[in-house]
């Protein structure tokens, strides 16, 4: 089964609002954690990552901190823009040597002007 | 660098037909993989390869075949298409722990 759980979407926000998308995981050990973004009609792009506990990944104003105590990797942005409208996927490494990923179901974000 | 390319972008098949989804990368990555994306399901791994001549199954391999004769190419074959294979298919390559995705192929099986 899927061991990455994201908050259900869609999420609709006004421009400049604060964004949080929750992500929790189950795993043995401490897997690498990722957020990917998929803009309409495109493939997924890596947004940010964290490879060990307490690491903070950041990119394009987005941040997420690897919290081993709560097995979470919540995505945040202080002020969203219309151009941030996309589907966001949380993922973790599967723990194997091949580096396969296990994805959450995705959260669609729509930002209104 | 073109990155990861996929063809075709769209395809409609009838039940029982076969076809091959093409994937190529020009980054010399050893690792490549195929995922399918279904509404409300996220991405699920179909097959992957850690180098030319080496392939392995992912979470949902049934109904799909792969081969890896070169580092650059990793085609996905549907031997006898079924409506349950209607999906968006993404190919990816990986270096270290970063995956690079192609633009996807939207497949409809009638």
PDB file of C-alpha atoms in Angstrom:
ATOM      1  CA  UNK A   1       0.000   0.000   0.000  1.00  0.00           C
ATOM      2  CA  UNK A   2       0.891   3.626  -0.301  1.00  0.00           C
ATOM      3  CA  UNK A   3       2.980   4.797   2.629  1.00  0.00           C
ATOM      4  CA  UNK A   4       2.922   8.490   1.808  1.00  0.00           C
ATOM      5  CA  UNK A   5      -0.194  10.398   2.811  1.00  0.00           C
ATOM      6  CA  UNK A   6      -0.970  13.910   1.634  1.00  0.00           C
ATOM      7  CA  UNK A   7      -3.857  16.175   2.454  1.00  0.00           C
ATOM      8  CA  UNK A   8      -6.758  15.876   0.069  1.00  0.00           C
ATOM      9  CA  UNK A   9      -7.277  18.590  -2.477  1.00  0.00           C
ATOM     10  CA  UNK A  10      -8.169  20.642  -4.238  1.00  0.00           C
ATOM     11  CA  UNK A  11      -6.810  23.588  -2.319  1.00  0.00           C
ATOM     12  CA  UNK A  12      -7.922  27.020  -3.474  1.00  0.00           C
ATOM     13  CA  UNK A  13      -6.161  30.129  -2.202  1.00  0.00           C
ATOM     14  CA  UNK A  14      -6.041  33.800  -3.012  1.00  0.00           C
ATOM     15  CA  UNK A  15      -2.799  35.316  -4.230  1.00  0.00           C
ATOM     16  CA  UNK A  16      -0.368  36.148  -1.403  1.00  0.00           C
ATOM     17  CA  UNK A  17      -2.028  33.694   0.987  1.00  0.00           C
ATOM     18  CA  UNK A  18      -0.007  31.282   3.121  1.00  0.00           C
ATOM     19  CA  UNK A  19       0.195  27.707   1.869  1.00  0.00           C
ATOM     20  CA  UNK A  20       0.593  24.485   3.813  1.00  0.00           C
ATOM     21  CA  UNK A  21       0.254  21.050   2.245  1.00  0.00           C
ATOM     22  CA  UNK A  22       0.593  18.286   4.794  1.00  0.00           C
ATOM     23  CA  UNK A  23       2.549  15.126   4.101  1.00  0.00           C
ATOM     24  CA  UNK A  24       3.249  12.220   6.425  1.00  0.00           C
ATOM     25  CA  UNK A  25       4.997   8.961   5.707  1.00  0.00           C
ATOM     26  CA  UNK A  26       5.510   5.516   7.131  1.00  0.00           C
ATOM     27  CA  UNK A  27       8.855   3.829   6.673  1.00  0.00           C
ATOM     28  CA  UNK A  28      11.506   1.720   8.291  1.00  0.00           C
ATOM     29  CA  UNK A  29      14.464   3.950   8.944  1.00  0.00           C
ATOM     30  CA  UNK A  30      14.899   7.443   7.572  1.00  0.00           C
ATOM     31  CA  UNK A  31      14.181   7.655   3.860  1.00  0.00           C
ATOM     32  CA  UNK A  32      14.942  10.639   1.671  1.00  0.00           C
ATOM     33  CA  UNK A  33      11.896  12.871   1.215  1.00  0.00           C
ATOM     34  CA  UNK A  34      10.845  14.906  -1.800  1.00  0.00           C
ATOM     35  CA  UNK A  35       8.268  17.338  -3.102  1.00  0.00           C
ATOM     36  CA  UNK A  36       7.557  17.276  -6.825  1.00  0.00           C
ATOM     37  CA  UNK A  37       5.408  19.767  -8.740  1.00  0.00           C
ATOM     38  CA  UNK A  38       3.415  19.101 -11.896  1.00  0.00           C
ATOM     39  CA  UNK A  39       2.274  22.127 -13.883  1.00  0.00           C
ATOM     40  CA  UNK A  40      -0.700  21.648 -16.226  1.00  0.00           C
ATOM     41  CA  UNK A  41       0.146  19.450 -19.194  1.00  0.00           C
ATOM     42  CA  UNK A  42       3.696  18.759 -18.039  1.00  0.00           C
ATOM     43  CA  UNK A  43       5.717  16.073 -16.328  1.00  0.00           C
ATOM     44  CA  UNK A  44       6.828  16.221 -12.712  1.00  0.00           C
ATOM     45  CA  UNK A  45       9.698  18.437 -11.616  1.00  0.00           C
ATOM     46  CA  UNK A  46      11.658  18.153  -8.402  1.00  0.00           C
ATOM     47  CA  UNK A  47      10.754  21.097  -6.180  1.00  0.00           C
ATOM     48  CA  UNK A  48      12.824  20.326  -3.099  1.00  0.00           C
ATOM     49  CA  UNK A  49      14.236  17.459  -1.082  1.00  0.00           C
ATOM     50  CA  UNK A  50      15.673  16.496   2.290  1.00  0.00           C
ATOM     51  CA  UNK A  51      17.855  13.501   2.923  1.00  0.00           C
ATOM     52  CA  UNK A  52      18.095  13.366   6.713  1.00  0.00           C
ATOM     53  CA  UNK A  53      16.212  14.327   9.825  1.00  0.00           C
ATOM     54  CA  UNK A  54      15.913  18.067  10.560  1.00  0.00           C
ATOM     55  CA  UNK A  55      17.077  18.966   7.044  1.00  0.00           C
ATOM     56  CA  UNK A  56      15.135  21.791   5.437  1.00  0.00           C
ATOM     57  CA  UNK A  57      14.630  21.727   1.701  1.00  0.00           C
ATOM     58  CA  UNK A  58      13.832  25.006  -0.031  1.00  0.00           C
ATOM     59  CA  UNK A  59      13.283  26.284  -3.548  1.00  0.00           C
ATOM     60  CA  UNK A  60      11.285  29.082  -5.218  1.00  0.00           C
ATOM     61  CA  UNK A  61       9.991  30.285  -1.831  1.00  0.00           C
ATOM     62  CA  UNK A  62       8.759  26.816  -0.853  1.00  0.00           C
ATOM     63  CA  UNK A  63      10.119  25.073   2.223  1.00  0.00           C
ATOM     64  CA  UNK A  64       9.715  21.712   3.920  1.00  0.00           C
ATOM     65  CA  UNK A  65      11.442  20.327   7.012  1.00  0.00           C
ATOM     66  CA  UNK A  66      12.137  16.643   7.622  1.00  0.00           C
ATOM     67  CA  UNK A  67      10.540  15.873  10.996  1.00  0.00           C
ATOM     68  CA  UNK A  68      11.359  12.355  12.138  1.00  0.00           C
ATOM     69  CA  UNK A  69       9.418  12.753  15.402  1.00  0.00           C
ATOM     70  CA  UNK A  70       6.175  13.271  13.529  1.00  0.00           C
ATOM     71  CA  UNK A  71       7.248  11.461  10.305  1.00  0.00           C
ATOM     72  CA  UNK A  72       6.196  14.533   8.366  1.00  0.00           C
ATOM     73  CA  UNK A  73       7.456  16.706   5.532  1.00  0.00           C
ATOM     74  CA  UNK A  74       4.899  19.488   5.182  1.00  0.00           C
ATOM     75  CA  UNK A  75       5.253  21.926   2.285  1.00  0.00           C
ATOM     76  CA  UNK A  76       4.913  25.646   3.050  1.00  0.00           C
ATOM     77  CA  UNK A  77       5.086  28.914   1.192  1.00  0.00           C
ATOM     78  CA  UNK A  78       4.536  32.298   2.746  1.00  0.00           C
ATOM     79  CA  UNK A  79       2.908  34.058  -0.203  1.00  0.00           C
ATOM     80  CA  UNK A  80       1.567  32.079  -3.144  1.00  0.00           C
ATOM     81  CA  UNK A  81       1.270  33.375  -6.678  1.00  0.00           C
ATOM     82  CA  UNK A  82      -1.090  32.458  -9.495  1.00  0.00           C
ATOM     83  CA  UNK A  83       1.879  30.789 -11.198  1.00  0.00           C
ATOM     84  CA  UNK A  84       2.105  28.311  -8.282  1.00  0.00           C
ATOM     85  CA  UNK A  85      -1.136  26.665  -9.430  1.00  0.00           C
ATOM     86  CA  UNK A  86      -0.169  23.039  -9.993  1.00  0.00           C
ATOM     87  CA  UNK A  87      -0.385  19.563  -8.507  1.00  0.00           C
ATOM     88  CA  UNK A  88       2.095  18.883  -5.706  1.00  0.00           C
ATOM     89  CA  UNK A  89       3.326  15.388  -4.901  1.00  0.00           C
ATOM     90  CA  UNK A  90       5.096  14.282  -1.765  1.00  0.00           C
ATOM     91  CA  UNK A  91       7.371  11.259  -2.174  1.00  0.00           C
ATOM     92  CA  UNK A  92       9.831   9.161  -0.233  1.00  0.00           C
ATOM     93  CA  UNK A  93      12.608   6.842  -1.212  1.00  0.00           C
ATOM     94  CA  UNK A  94      11.581   3.203  -0.998  1.00  0.00           C
ATOM     95  CA  UNK A  95      14.661   2.264   0.986  1.00  0.00           C
ATOM     96  CA  UNK A  96      16.113   0.066  -1.725  1.00  0.00           C
ATOM     97  CA  UNK A  97      19.436   0.549  -3.453  1.00  0.00           C
ATOM     98  CA  UNK A  98      17.801   1.440  -6.759  1.00  0.00           C
ATOM     99  CA  UNK A  99      16.391   4.726  -5.494  1.00  0.00           C
ATOM    100  CA  UNK A 100      12.788   4.077  -6.433  1.00  0.00           C
ATOM    101  CA  UNK A 101      10.190   6.511  -5.147  1.00  0.00           C
ATOM    102  CA  UNK A 102       6.830   6.048  -3.456  1.00  0.00           C
ATOM    103  CA  UNK A 103       4.456   8.907  -4.196  1.00  0.00           C
ATOM    104  CA  UNK A 104       1.507  10.374  -2.401  1.00  0.00           C
ATOM    105  CA  UNK A 105      -1.721  10.900  -4.322  1.00  0.00           C
ATOM    106  CA  UNK A 106      -1.027  14.548  -5.087  1.00  0.00           C
ATOM    107  CA  UNK A 107      -2.671  17.798  -4.000  1.00  0.00           C
ATOM    108  CA  UNK A 108      -4.038  20.199  -6.572  1.00  0.00           C
ATOM    109  CA  UNK A 109      -3.470  23.851  -5.745  1.00  0.00           C
ATOM    110  CA  UNK A 110      -5.356  26.648  -7.458  1.00  0.00           C
ATOM    111  CA  UNK A 111      -4.355  30.242  -6.734  1.00  0.00           C
ATOM    112  CA  UNK A 112      -6.839  32.958  -7.649  1.00  0.00           C
ATOM    113  CA  UNK A 113      -5.783  36.546  -8.417  1.00  0.00           C
TER     114      UNK A 113
ATOM    115  CA  UNK B   1      20.090  18.675 -23.672  1.00  0.00           C
ATOM    116  CA  UNK B   2      16.594  17.485 -24.527  1.00  0.00           C
ATOM    117  CA  UNK B   3      16.342  15.715 -21.151  1.00  0.00           C
ATOM    118  CA  UNK B   4      13.749  12.937 -21.116  1.00  0.00           C
ATOM    119  CA  UNK B   5      11.579  12.690 -24.209  1.00  0.00           C
ATOM    120  CA  UNK B   6       8.492  10.555 -24.742  1.00  0.00           C
ATOM    121  CA  UNK B   7       6.477   9.669 -27.815  1.00  0.00           C
ATOM    122  CA  UNK B   8       3.661   9.743 -28.638  1.00  0.00           C
ATOM    123  CA  UNK B   9       1.984  12.462 -26.552  1.00  0.00           C
ATOM    124  CA  UNK B  10      -1.467  10.961 -27.070  1.00  0.00           C
ATOM    125  CA  UNK B  11      -2.651   7.534 -28.185  1.00  0.00           C
ATOM    126  CA  UNK B  12      -5.993   5.792 -28.503  1.00  0.00           C
ATOM    127  CA  UNK B  13      -6.059   2.004 -28.729  1.00  0.00           C
ATOM    128  CA  UNK B  14      -8.729  -0.626 -29.002  1.00  0.00           C
ATOM    129  CA  UNK B  15      -8.843  -3.468 -26.499  1.00  0.00           C
ATOM    130  CA  UNK B  16      -6.399  -6.169 -27.507  1.00  0.00           C
ATOM    131  CA  UNK B  17      -4.122  -3.982 -29.606  1.00  0.00           C
ATOM    132  CA  UNK B  18      -0.438  -3.752 -28.832  1.00  0.00           C
ATOM    133  CA  UNK B  19       1.840  -0.756 -28.869  1.00  0.00           C
ATOM    134  CA  UNK B  20       5.134   0.593 -27.612  1.00  0.00           C
ATOM    135  CA  UNK B  21       5.593   3.822 -25.701  1.00  0.00           C
ATOM    136  CA  UNK B  22       8.982   5.319 -26.439  1.00  0.00           C
ATOM    137  CA  UNK B  23      11.284   6.966 -23.918  1.00  0.00           C
ATOM    138  CA  UNK B  24      14.749   8.378 -24.456  1.00  0.00           C
ATOM    139  CA  UNK B  25      17.173  10.421 -22.371  1.00  0.00           C
ATOM    140  CA  UNK B  26      20.368  12.183 -23.356  1.00  0.00           C
ATOM    141  CA  UNK B  27      21.839  12.669 -19.882  1.00  0.00           C
ATOM    142  CA  UNK B  28      23.666   9.330 -19.767  1.00  0.00           C
ATOM    143  CA  UNK B  29      21.724   8.255 -16.689  1.00  0.00           C
ATOM    144  CA  UNK B  30      21.967   4.591 -15.823  1.00  0.00           C
ATOM    145  CA  UNK B  31      18.627   4.450 -14.009  1.00  0.00           C
ATOM    146  CA  UNK B  32      15.339   4.774 -15.883  1.00  0.00           C
ATOM    147  CA  UNK B  33      11.778   3.979 -14.910  1.00  0.00           C
ATOM    148  CA  UNK B  34       8.157   3.992 -16.020  1.00  0.00           C
ATOM    149  CA  UNK B  35       5.233   5.219 -13.916  1.00  0.00           C
ATOM    150  CA  UNK B  36       1.538   5.442 -14.524  1.00  0.00           C
ATOM    151  CA  UNK B  37      -0.565   8.257 -13.130  1.00  0.00           C
ATOM    152  CA  UNK B  38      -4.231   7.722 -12.404  1.00  0.00           C
ATOM    153  CA  UNK B  39      -6.688  10.165 -10.809  1.00  0.00           C
ATOM    154  CA  UNK B  40      -6.511  10.004  -7.033  1.00  0.00           C
ATOM    155  CA  UNK B  41      -3.713   7.408  -7.130  1.00  0.00           C
ATOM    156  CA  UNK B  42      -0.530   9.409  -7.504  1.00  0.00           C
ATOM    157  CA  UNK B  43       2.232   7.780  -9.524  1.00  0.00           C
ATOM    158  CA  UNK B  44       2.849   4.064  -9.388  1.00  0.00           C
ATOM    159  CA  UNK B  45       6.024   2.385 -10.565  1.00  0.00           C
ATOM    160  CA  UNK B  46       5.596  -0.095 -13.425  1.00  0.00           C
ATOM    161  CA  UNK B  47       9.152  -1.185 -14.320  1.00  0.00           C
ATOM    162  CA  UNK B  48      12.612   0.183 -13.858  1.00  0.00           C
ATOM    163  CA  UNK B  49      16.126  -0.388 -15.104  1.00  0.00           C
ATOM    164  CA  UNK B  50      19.470   0.244 -13.422  1.00  0.00           C
ATOM    165  CA  UNK B  51      21.434  -0.048 -16.641  1.00  0.00           C
ATOM    166  CA  UNK B  52      21.525  -1.515 -20.130  1.00  0.00           C
ATOM    167  CA  UNK B  53      20.428  -5.143 -20.070  1.00  0.00           C
ATOM    168  CA  UNK B  54      18.961  -4.947 -16.552  1.00  0.00           C
ATOM    169  CA  UNK B  55      15.272  -4.477 -15.795  1.00  0.00           C
ATOM    170  CA  UNK B  56      13.030  -5.202 -12.837  1.00  0.00           C
ATOM    171  CA  UNK B  57       9.388  -4.974 -11.859  1.00  0.00           C
ATOM    172  CA  UNK B  58       7.812  -2.205  -9.866  1.00  0.00           C
ATOM    173  CA  UNK B  59       4.484  -2.058  -8.069  1.00  0.00           C
ATOM    174  CA  UNK B  60       2.166  -2.593 -11.067  1.00  0.00           C
ATOM    175  CA  UNK B  61       4.040  -4.569 -13.793  1.00  0.00           C
ATOM    176  CA  UNK B  62       1.246  -6.799 -15.094  1.00  0.00           C
ATOM    177  CA  UNK B  63       0.394  -6.241 -18.748  1.00  0.00           C
ATOM    178  CA  UNK B  64       3.620  -4.390 -19.511  1.00  0.00           C
ATOM    179  CA  UNK B  65       6.998  -5.432 -20.844  1.00  0.00           C
ATOM    180  CA  UNK B  66      10.251  -3.507 -20.968  1.00  0.00           C
ATOM    181  CA  UNK B  67      13.747  -3.977 -22.306  1.00  0.00           C
ATOM    182  CA  UNK B  68      16.892  -1.866 -22.082  1.00  0.00           C
ATOM    183  CA  UNK B  69      19.282  -2.447 -24.943  1.00  0.00           C
ATOM    184  CA  UNK B  70      20.978   0.969 -24.706  1.00  0.00           C
ATOM    185  CA  UNK B  71      21.576   3.515 -21.967  1.00  0.00           C
ATOM    186  CA  UNK B  72      19.481   6.084 -23.842  1.00  0.00           C
ATOM    187  CA  UNK B  73      16.260   4.172 -24.571  1.00  0.00           C
ATOM    188  CA  UNK B  74      13.719   2.450 -22.355  1.00  0.00           C
ATOM    189  CA  UNK B  75      10.557   1.487 -24.279  1.00  0.00           C
ATOM    190  CA  UNK B  76       7.397   0.257 -22.570  1.00  0.00           C
ATOM    191  CA  UNK B  77       5.325  -2.354 -24.414  1.00  0.00           C
ATOM    192  CA  UNK B  78       1.672  -3.116 -23.967  1.00  0.00           C
ATOM    193  CA  UNK B  79       1.137  -6.587 -25.371  1.00  0.00           C
ATOM    194  CA  UNK B  80      -2.675  -6.647 -25.351  1.00  0.00           C
ATOM    195  CA  UNK B  81      -4.190  -3.367 -24.243  1.00  0.00           C
ATOM    196  CA  UNK B  82      -7.037  -3.340 -21.725  1.00  0.00           C
ATOM    197  CA  UNK B  83      -9.304  -0.472 -20.619  1.00  0.00           C
ATOM    198  CA  UNK B  84      -7.654  -0.659 -17.172  1.00  0.00           C
ATOM    199  CA  UNK B  85      -4.458   0.561 -18.828  1.00  0.00           C
ATOM    200  CA  UNK B  86      -6.041   3.907 -19.687  1.00  0.00           C
ATOM    201  CA  UNK B  87      -3.710   6.291 -17.906  1.00  0.00           C
ATOM    202  CA  UNK B  88      -0.983   8.879 -18.268  1.00  0.00           C
ATOM    203  CA  UNK B  89       2.433   7.273 -18.508  1.00  0.00           C
ATOM    204  CA  UNK B  90       5.610   8.987 -17.381  1.00  0.00           C
ATOM    205  CA  UNK B  91       9.157   7.925 -18.037  1.00  0.00           C
ATOM    206  CA  UNK B  92      11.934   9.125 -15.751  1.00  0.00           C
ATOM    207  CA  UNK B  93      15.689   8.913 -15.450  1.00  0.00           C
ATOM    208  CA  UNK B  94      17.687   9.417 -12.295  1.00  0.00           C
ATOM    209  CA  UNK B  95      21.074  10.667 -11.186  1.00  0.00           C
ATOM    210  CA  UNK B  96      21.901  10.262  -7.483  1.00  0.00           C
ATOM    211  CA  UNK B  97      18.527  10.841  -5.804  1.00  0.00           C
ATOM    212  CA  UNK B  98      16.967  13.264  -8.305  1.00  0.00           C
ATOM    213  CA  UNK B  99      14.533  11.945 -10.901  1.00  0.00           C
ATOM    214  CA  UNK B 100      13.870  13.741 -14.191  1.00  0.00           C
ATOM    215  CA  UNK B 101      10.504  13.139 -15.782  1.00  0.00           C
ATOM    216  CA  UNK B 102       9.382  13.214 -19.376  1.00  0.00           C
ATOM    217  CA  UNK B 103       6.243  15.116 -20.457  1.00  0.00           C
ATOM    218  CA  UNK B 104       4.060  12.018 -20.446  1.00  0.00           C
ATOM    219  CA  UNK B 105       1.947   9.956 -22.832  1.00  0.00           C
ATOM    220  CA  UNK B 106      -1.823  10.025 -22.404  1.00  0.00           C
ATOM    221  CA  UNK B 107      -3.181   6.606 -23.395  1.00  0.00           C
ATOM    222  CA  UNK B 108      -6.844   5.737 -23.820  1.00  0.00           C
ATOM    223  CA  UNK B 109      -7.918   2.133 -24.355  1.00  0.00           C
ATOM    224  CA  UNK B 110     -11.446   1.703 -25.679  1.00  0.00           C
TER     225      UNK B 110
END
